[in-house]
Amino acid sequence: GDSVTQMEGPVTLSEEAFLTINCTYTATGYPSLFWYVQYPGEGLQLLLKATKADDKGSNKGFEATYRKETTSFHLEKGSVQVSDSAVYFCARGRGGGNKLTFGTGTQLKVEL
Amino acid sequence: NAGVTQTPKFQVLKTGQSMTLQCAQDMNHNSMYWYRQDPGMGLRLIYYSASEGTTDKGEVPNGYNVSRLNKREFSLRLESAAPSQTSVYFCASNGGTASTDTQYFGPGTRLTVL
């Protein structure tokens, strides 16, 4: 079935470090791919998305490229800030309709 | 616009008690969802409603019931709470019908069942 696998956290980085959070998905169909972010005590909000192969989603300095050949959608940011500390969820659309399958989430902690 | 609102924010129940979690959205969205979030398991879909008057089971529906009261409101009921239902519950809504569309989440309800 549809599934999403993310790297386990927590990921701890110093401010201005480079961030990569890995995400791979099962290759059933041609799903849309998403990154959602959850700040402490809040609900999830969309960070970026890509709807077809080779698309790049970007927002707030974060980027992710839809790689069909490696079934991946890794999240990257060149220089993280303390305010980026949150839990990041990778998700894929399911076949038919507008439901999503989420990964388990990766907690990011950015320290000064 | 308030977006997606949920009540209550926190709740403590004893095993066997019942309660209803409320969710409302003011974005005129057709689809609404209930998820639970547990450590190490991400978000799992409990029930969803593709449109007013319809509801369908998600991955983990056992022990829950839902009501799509109208286009704005989608409630989740626990008839006889169990400790395994201790979790954070999120409601979400979606204005489109395709898997490319964005889901909008409420702030969550933290439920503890003793």
PDB file of C-alpha atoms in Angstrom:
ATOM      1  CA  GLY A   1       0.000   0.000   0.000  1.00  0.00           C
ATOM      2  CA  ASP A   2       0.893   3.683   0.127  1.00  0.00           C
ATOM      3  CA  SER A   3       3.537   4.567   2.675  1.00  0.00           C
ATOM      4  CA  VAL A   4       6.081   7.251   3.520  1.00  0.00           C
ATOM      5  CA  THR A   5       9.369   6.711   5.332  1.00  0.00           C
ATOM      6  CA  GLN A   6      11.236   9.536   7.037  1.00  0.00           C
ATOM      7  CA  MET A   7      14.529   9.642   8.860  1.00  0.00           C
ATOM      8  CA  GLU A   8      14.166   9.359  12.591  1.00  0.00           C
ATOM      9  CA  GLY A   9      14.897  12.281  14.831  1.00  0.00           C
ATOM     10  CA  PRO A  10      15.601  14.257  16.724  1.00  0.00           C
ATOM     11  CA  VAL A  11      17.942  16.125  14.442  1.00  0.00           C
ATOM     12  CA  THR A  12      19.984  18.703  16.355  1.00  0.00           C
ATOM     13  CA  LEU A  13      21.821  21.423  14.433  1.00  0.00           C
ATOM     14  CA  SER A  14      23.603  24.651  15.177  1.00  0.00           C
ATOM     15  CA  GLU A  15      22.147  27.841  13.759  1.00  0.00           C
ATOM     16  CA  GLU A  16      23.197  28.473  10.133  1.00  0.00           C
ATOM     17  CA  ALA A  17      23.933  24.780   9.527  1.00  0.00           C
ATOM     18  CA  PHE A  18      22.688  22.947   6.430  1.00  0.00           C
ATOM     19  CA  LEU A  19      19.607  20.789   6.871  1.00  0.00           C
ATOM     20  CA  THR A  20      18.554  17.625   5.087  1.00  0.00           C
ATOM     21  CA  ILE A  21      15.605  15.498   6.189  1.00  0.00           C
ATOM     22  CA  ASN A  22      15.206  12.380   4.088  1.00  0.00           C
ATOM     23  CA  CYS A  23      11.848  11.160   2.842  1.00  0.00           C
ATOM     24  CA  THR A  24      11.028   8.254   0.533  1.00  0.00           C
ATOM     25  CA  TYR A  25       7.633   7.030  -0.637  1.00  0.00           C
ATOM     26  CA  THR A  26       6.214   3.863  -2.122  1.00  0.00           C
ATOM     27  CA  ALA A  27       6.052   4.076  -5.875  1.00  0.00           C
ATOM     28  CA  THR A  28       2.362   3.343  -6.437  1.00  0.00           C
ATOM     29  CA  GLY A  29       1.040   5.720  -9.035  1.00  0.00           C
ATOM     30  CA  TYR A  30       2.226   9.297  -9.330  1.00  0.00           C
ATOM     31  CA  PRO A  31       1.342  10.861  -5.994  1.00  0.00           C
ATOM     32  CA  SER A  32       1.555  14.484  -5.002  1.00  0.00           C
ATOM     33  CA  LEU A  33       4.154  15.003  -2.275  1.00  0.00           C
ATOM     34  CA  PHE A  34       4.074  17.399   0.659  1.00  0.00           C
ATOM     35  CA  TRP A  35       6.073  18.659   3.593  1.00  0.00           C
ATOM     36  CA  TYR A  36       4.059  19.854   6.570  1.00  0.00           C
ATOM     37  CA  VAL A  37       5.534  21.551   9.649  1.00  0.00           C
ATOM     38  CA  GLN A  38       4.245  21.466  13.209  1.00  0.00           C
ATOM     39  CA  TYR A  39       5.484  24.132  15.607  1.00  0.00           C
ATOM     40  CA  PRO A  40       5.243  23.395  19.335  1.00  0.00           C
ATOM     41  CA  GLY A  41       1.666  23.328  20.581  1.00  0.00           C
ATOM     42  CA  GLU A  42       0.158  23.918  17.150  1.00  0.00           C
ATOM     43  CA  GLY A  43      -1.469  21.987  14.328  1.00  0.00           C
ATOM     44  CA  LEU A  44       0.257  21.101  11.077  1.00  0.00           C
ATOM     45  CA  GLN A  45       0.631  23.647   8.304  1.00  0.00           C
ATOM     46  CA  LEU A  46       1.735  23.151   4.729  1.00  0.00           C
ATOM     47  CA  LEU A  47       5.382  24.041   4.123  1.00  0.00           C
ATOM     48  CA  LEU A  48       5.705  23.085   0.453  1.00  0.00           C
ATOM     49  CA  LYS A  49       4.483  20.612  -2.118  1.00  0.00           C
ATOM     50  CA  ALA A  50       5.242  19.155  -5.540  1.00  0.00           C
ATOM     51  CA  THR A  51       2.698  17.532  -7.805  1.00  0.00           C
ATOM     52  CA  LYS A  52       4.782  15.818 -10.500  1.00  0.00           C
ATOM     53  CA  ALA A  53       8.227  14.401 -11.186  1.00  0.00           C
ATOM     54  CA  ASP A  54      11.129  16.902 -11.185  1.00  0.00           C
ATOM     55  CA  ASP A  55       8.960  19.629  -9.636  1.00  0.00           C
ATOM     56  CA  LYS A  56      10.677  21.618  -6.889  1.00  0.00           C
ATOM     57  CA  GLY A  57       8.611  22.955  -4.024  1.00  0.00           C
ATOM     58  CA  SER A  58      10.019  25.859  -2.023  1.00  0.00           C
ATOM     59  CA  ASN A  59       8.967  28.120   0.830  1.00  0.00           C
ATOM     60  CA  LYS A  60      10.717  30.085   3.621  1.00  0.00           C
ATOM     61  CA  GLY A  61      14.145  28.933   2.361  1.00  0.00           C
ATOM     62  CA  PHE A  62      13.159  25.254   2.395  1.00  0.00           C
ATOM     63  CA  GLU A  63      13.245  23.210  -0.809  1.00  0.00           C
ATOM     64  CA  ALA A  64      12.373  19.688  -1.887  1.00  0.00           C
ATOM     65  CA  THR A  65      12.552  18.084  -5.334  1.00  0.00           C
ATOM     66  CA  TYR A  66      10.232  15.305  -6.510  1.00  0.00           C
ATOM     67  CA  ARG A  67      12.613  12.513  -7.598  1.00  0.00           C
ATOM     68  CA  LYS A  68      10.672   9.759  -9.313  1.00  0.00           C
ATOM     69  CA  GLU A  69      13.757   7.646 -10.088  1.00  0.00           C
ATOM     70  CA  THR A  70      14.691   7.388  -6.398  1.00  0.00           C
ATOM     71  CA  THR A  71      11.118   7.795  -5.028  1.00  0.00           C
ATOM     72  CA  SER A  72      12.378  10.552  -2.760  1.00  0.00           C
ATOM     73  CA  PHE A  73      11.350  14.042  -1.641  1.00  0.00           C
ATOM     74  CA  HIS A  74      14.132  15.172   0.691  1.00  0.00           C
ATOM     75  CA  LEU A  75      13.722  18.470   2.532  1.00  0.00           C
ATOM     76  CA  GLU A  76      16.684  20.875   2.513  1.00  0.00           C
ATOM     77  CA  LYS A  77      17.527  24.307   3.853  1.00  0.00           C
ATOM     78  CA  GLY A  78      20.840  26.039   3.428  1.00  0.00           C
ATOM     79  CA  SER A  79      20.968  27.866   6.772  1.00  0.00           C
ATOM     80  CA  VAL A  80      18.618  26.949   9.601  1.00  0.00           C
ATOM     81  CA  GLN A  81      17.472  29.303  12.328  1.00  0.00           C
ATOM     82  CA  VAL A  82      16.357  28.663  15.895  1.00  0.00           C
ATOM     83  CA  SER A  83      12.826  29.527  14.756  1.00  0.00           C
ATOM     84  CA  ASP A  84      12.883  26.481  12.417  1.00  0.00           C
ATOM     85  CA  SER A  85      12.755  24.163  15.433  1.00  0.00           C
ATOM     86  CA  ALA A  86       9.647  22.064  14.839  1.00  0.00           C
ATOM     87  CA  VAL A  87       8.474  18.637  13.722  1.00  0.00           C
ATOM     88  CA  TYR A  88       8.486  18.067   9.961  1.00  0.00           C
ATOM     89  CA  PHE A  89       6.147  15.581   8.287  1.00  0.00           C
ATOM     90  CA  CYS A  90       6.509  14.211   4.793  1.00  0.00           C
ATOM     91  CA  ALA A  91       3.234  13.120   3.171  1.00  0.00           C
ATOM     92  CA  ARG A  92       1.967  11.685  -0.103  1.00  0.00           C
ATOM     93  CA  GLY A  93      -1.400  11.764  -1.749  1.00  0.00           C
ATOM     94  CA  ARG A  94      -3.294   8.500  -1.819  1.00  0.00           C
ATOM     95  CA  GLY A  95      -4.730   6.946  -4.933  1.00  0.00           C
ATOM     96  CA  GLY A  96      -8.143   8.458  -5.572  1.00  0.00           C
ATOM     97  CA  GLY A  97      -9.557  11.400  -3.693  1.00  0.00           C
ATOM     98  CA  ASN A  98      -7.842  13.888  -1.431  1.00  0.00           C
ATOM     99  CA  LYS A  99      -6.542  11.815   1.464  1.00  0.00           C
ATOM    100  CA  LEU A 100      -2.921  11.831   2.590  1.00  0.00           C
ATOM    101  CA  THR A 101      -0.521   9.297   4.056  1.00  0.00           C
ATOM    102  CA  PHE A 102       1.946  10.816   6.521  1.00  0.00           C
ATOM    103  CA  GLY A 103       5.406   9.788   7.611  1.00  0.00           C
ATOM    104  CA  THR A 104       6.189   9.502  11.304  1.00  0.00           C
ATOM    105  CA  GLY A 105       7.659  12.994  11.544  1.00  0.00           C
ATOM    106  CA  THR A 106      11.195  14.260  12.220  1.00  0.00           C
ATOM    107  CA  GLN A 107      11.870  16.607  15.101  1.00  0.00           C
ATOM    108  CA  LEU A 108      14.373  19.360  14.352  1.00  0.00           C
ATOM    109  CA  LYS A 109      16.107  21.259  17.136  1.00  0.00           C
ATOM    110  CA  VAL A 110      18.244  24.256  16.209  1.00  0.00           C
ATOM    111  CA  GLU A 111      20.582  25.644  18.853  1.00  0.00           C
ATOM    112  CA  LEU A 112      22.505  28.899  19.028  1.00  0.00           C
TER     113      LEU A 112
ATOM    114  CA  ASN B   1     -11.242  33.791   9.052  1.00  0.00           C
ATOM    115  CA  ALA B   2     -10.596  31.538  12.031  1.00  0.00           C
ATOM    116  CA  GLY B   3      -9.720  28.588   9.770  1.00  0.00           C
ATOM    117  CA  VAL B   4     -10.208  25.262  11.568  1.00  0.00           C
ATOM    118  CA  THR B   5     -11.186  25.412  15.227  1.00  0.00           C
ATOM    119  CA  GLN B   6     -11.338  22.549  17.729  1.00  0.00           C
ATOM    120  CA  THR B   7     -12.786  22.238  21.208  1.00  0.00           C
ATOM    121  CA  PRO B   8     -11.754  21.400  23.814  1.00  0.00           C
ATOM    122  CA  LYS B   9      -7.978  21.941  23.804  1.00  0.00           C
ATOM    123  CA  PHE B  10      -7.396  19.513  26.655  1.00  0.00           C
ATOM    124  CA  GLN B  11      -9.504  16.746  28.197  1.00  0.00           C
ATOM    125  CA  VAL B  12      -8.985  14.066  30.818  1.00  0.00           C
ATOM    126  CA  LEU B  13     -11.403  11.131  30.886  1.00  0.00           C
ATOM    127  CA  LYS B  14     -11.757   8.016  32.953  1.00  0.00           C
ATOM    128  CA  THR B  15     -11.951   4.647  31.233  1.00  0.00           C
ATOM    129  CA  GLY B  16     -15.496   4.036  30.009  1.00  0.00           C
ATOM    130  CA  GLN B  17     -16.545   7.681  29.862  1.00  0.00           C
ATOM    131  CA  SER B  18     -17.799   9.200  26.631  1.00  0.00           C
ATOM    132  CA  MET B  19     -17.109  12.522  25.009  1.00  0.00           C
ATOM    133  CA  THR B  20     -17.402  14.392  21.725  1.00  0.00           C
ATOM    134  CA  LEU B  21     -14.629  16.396  20.122  1.00  0.00           C
ATOM    135  CA  GLN B  22     -15.898  19.326  18.113  1.00  0.00           C
ATOM    136  CA  CYS B  23     -14.443  20.724  14.905  1.00  0.00           C
ATOM    137  CA  ALA B  24     -15.584  23.587  12.706  1.00  0.00           C
ATOM    138  CA  GLN B  25     -14.168  25.300   9.625  1.00  0.00           C
ATOM    139  CA  ASP B  26     -15.150  28.608   8.059  1.00  0.00           C
ATOM    140  CA  MET B  27     -13.443  28.136   4.677  1.00  0.00           C
ATOM    141  CA  ASN B  28     -16.460  26.541   2.937  1.00  0.00           C
ATOM    142  CA  HIS B  29     -14.477  23.334   2.454  1.00  0.00           C
ATOM    143  CA  ASN B  30     -16.185  20.147   1.348  1.00  0.00           C
ATOM    144  CA  SER B  31     -13.816  17.596   2.894  1.00  0.00           C
ATOM    145  CA  MET B  32     -13.025  17.182   6.582  1.00  0.00           C
ATOM    146  CA  TYR B  33     -10.826  14.704   8.453  1.00  0.00           C
ATOM    147  CA  TRP B  34     -10.049  13.424  11.921  1.00  0.00           C
ATOM    148  CA  TYR B  35      -6.523  12.229  12.715  1.00  0.00           C
ATOM    149  CA  ARG B  36      -4.780  11.005  15.790  1.00  0.00           C
ATOM    150  CA  GLN B  37      -1.103  11.707  16.458  1.00  0.00           C
ATOM    151  CA  ASP B  38       0.942   9.315  18.560  1.00  0.00           C
ATOM    152  CA  PRO B  39       4.698   9.340  19.246  1.00  0.00           C
ATOM    153  CA  GLY B  40       6.624   7.470  16.577  1.00  0.00           C
ATOM    154  CA  MET B  41       3.523   6.856  14.472  1.00  0.00           C
ATOM    155  CA  GLY B  42       2.894  10.127  12.727  1.00  0.00           C
ATOM    156  CA  LEU B  43      -0.702  11.028  11.883  1.00  0.00           C
ATOM    157  CA  ARG B  44      -3.218   8.302  11.273  1.00  0.00           C
ATOM    158  CA  LEU B  45      -6.601   8.918   9.706  1.00  0.00           C
ATOM    159  CA  ILE B  46      -9.560   7.936  11.869  1.00  0.00           C
ATOM    160  CA  TYR B  47     -12.518   9.070   9.723  1.00  0.00           C
ATOM    161  CA  TYR B  48     -13.087  11.495   6.942  1.00  0.00           C
ATOM    162  CA  SER B  49     -15.993  13.162   5.217  1.00  0.00           C
ATOM    163  CA  ALA B  50     -15.690  13.931   1.521  1.00  0.00           C
ATOM    164  CA  SER B  51     -18.797  16.101   1.560  1.00  0.00           C
ATOM    165  CA  GLU B  52     -21.742  17.045   3.727  1.00  0.00           C
ATOM    166  CA  GLY B  53     -23.783  13.945   4.490  1.00  0.00           C
ATOM    167  CA  THR B  54     -21.037  11.405   3.825  1.00  0.00           C
ATOM    168  CA  THR B  55     -18.488   9.795   6.119  1.00  0.00           C
ATOM    169  CA  ASP B  56     -15.981   6.987   5.620  1.00  0.00           C
ATOM    170  CA  LYS B  57     -13.573   5.023   7.765  1.00  0.00           C
ATOM    171  CA  GLY B  58      -9.871   5.723   7.716  1.00  0.00           C
ATOM    172  CA  GLU B  59      -7.027   3.554   8.991  1.00  0.00           C
ATOM    173  CA  VAL B  60      -7.973   3.412  12.690  1.00  0.00           C
ATOM    174  CA  PRO B  61     -11.765   3.832  13.099  1.00  0.00           C
ATOM    175  CA  ASN B  62     -12.391   1.319  15.885  1.00  0.00           C
ATOM    176  CA  GLY B  63     -13.773   2.904  19.039  1.00  0.00           C
ATOM    177  CA  TYR B  64     -14.851   6.113  17.293  1.00  0.00           C
ATOM    178  CA  ASN B  65     -17.908   7.521  15.561  1.00  0.00           C
ATOM    179  CA  VAL B  66     -18.308  10.723  13.582  1.00  0.00           C
ATOM    180  CA  SER B  67     -21.050  13.073  12.525  1.00  0.00           C
ATOM    181  CA  ARG B  68     -20.911  15.576   9.679  1.00  0.00           C
ATOM    182  CA  LEU B  69     -23.501  17.875  11.133  1.00  0.00           C
ATOM    183  CA  ASN B  70     -23.394  20.359   8.252  1.00  0.00           C
ATOM    184  CA  LYS B  71     -20.786  21.661   5.858  1.00  0.00           C
ATOM    185  CA  ARG B  72     -18.941  23.517   8.647  1.00  0.00           C
ATOM    186  CA  GLU B  73     -18.898  20.973  11.459  1.00  0.00           C
ATOM    187  CA  PHE B  74     -17.468  17.480  11.870  1.00  0.00           C
ATOM    188  CA  SER B  75     -17.505  15.893  15.319  1.00  0.00           C
ATOM    189  CA  LEU B  76     -15.701  12.838  16.676  1.00  0.00           C
ATOM    190  CA  ARG B  77     -17.267  10.773  19.434  1.00  0.00           C
ATOM    191  CA  LEU B  78     -15.678   8.315  21.809  1.00  0.00           C
ATOM    192  CA  GLU B  79     -18.500   6.182  23.209  1.00  0.00           C
ATOM    193  CA  SER B  80     -16.458   4.327  25.842  1.00  0.00           C
ATOM    194  CA  ALA B  81     -12.982   5.750  26.217  1.00  0.00           C
ATOM    195  CA  ALA B  82      -9.987   3.441  26.658  1.00  0.00           C
ATOM    196  CA  PRO B  83      -6.388   4.263  27.688  1.00  0.00           C
ATOM    197  CA  SER B  84      -5.284   3.308  24.148  1.00  0.00           C
ATOM    198  CA  GLN B  85      -7.197   6.362  22.926  1.00  0.00           C
ATOM    199  CA  THR B  86      -4.874   8.709  24.811  1.00  0.00           C
ATOM    200  CA  SER B  87      -3.537  10.843  21.978  1.00  0.00           C
ATOM    201  CA  VAL B  88      -3.562  14.232  20.319  1.00  0.00           C
ATOM    202  CA  TYR B  89      -6.486  14.588  17.923  1.00  0.00           C
ATOM    203  CA  PHE B  90      -6.395  16.859  14.903  1.00  0.00           C
ATOM    204  CA  CYS B  91      -9.201  17.929  12.657  1.00  0.00           C
ATOM    205  CA  ALA B  92      -8.436  19.097   9.119  1.00  0.00           C
ATOM    206  CA  SER B  93     -10.327  20.366   6.106  1.00  0.00           C
ATOM    207  CA  ASN B  94      -9.688  20.521   2.375  1.00  0.00           C
ATOM    208  CA  GLY B  95     -11.420  22.621  -0.243  1.00  0.00           C
ATOM    209  CA  GLY B  96     -10.557  20.461  -3.236  1.00  0.00           C
ATOM    210  CA  THR B  97     -11.193  16.929  -4.430  1.00  0.00           C
ATOM    211  CA  ALA B  98      -7.738  16.046  -5.702  1.00  0.00           C
ATOM    212  CA  SER B  99      -4.728  14.697  -3.851  1.00  0.00           C
ATOM    213  CA  THR B 100      -2.823  17.812  -4.885  1.00  0.00           C
ATOM    214  CA  ASP B 101      -4.875  19.996  -2.587  1.00  0.00           C
ATOM    215  CA  THR B 102      -3.744  21.357   0.772  1.00  0.00           C
ATOM    216  CA  GLN B 103      -5.212  20.223   4.048  1.00  0.00           C
ATOM    217  CA  TYR B 104      -5.692  22.846   6.776  1.00  0.00           C
ATOM    218  CA  PHE B 105      -5.343  21.718  10.361  1.00  0.00           C
ATOM    219  CA  GLY B 106      -6.831  22.805  13.648  1.00  0.00           C
ATOM    220  CA  PRO B 107      -4.705  23.311  16.778  1.00  0.00           C
ATOM    221  CA  GLY B 108      -5.506  19.877  18.214  1.00  0.00           C
ATOM    222  CA  THR B 109      -7.148  18.340  21.282  1.00  0.00           C
ATOM    223  CA  ARG B 110      -4.904  16.614  23.801  1.00  0.00           C
ATOM    224  CA  LEU B 111      -6.877  13.729  25.327  1.00  0.00           C
ATOM    225  CA  THR B 112      -5.774  11.621  28.274  1.00  0.00           C
ATOM    226  CA  VAL B 113      -7.750   8.533  29.284  1.00  0.00           C
ATOM    227  CA  LEU B 114      -6.959   7.224  32.750  1.00  0.00           C
TER     228      LEU B 114
END
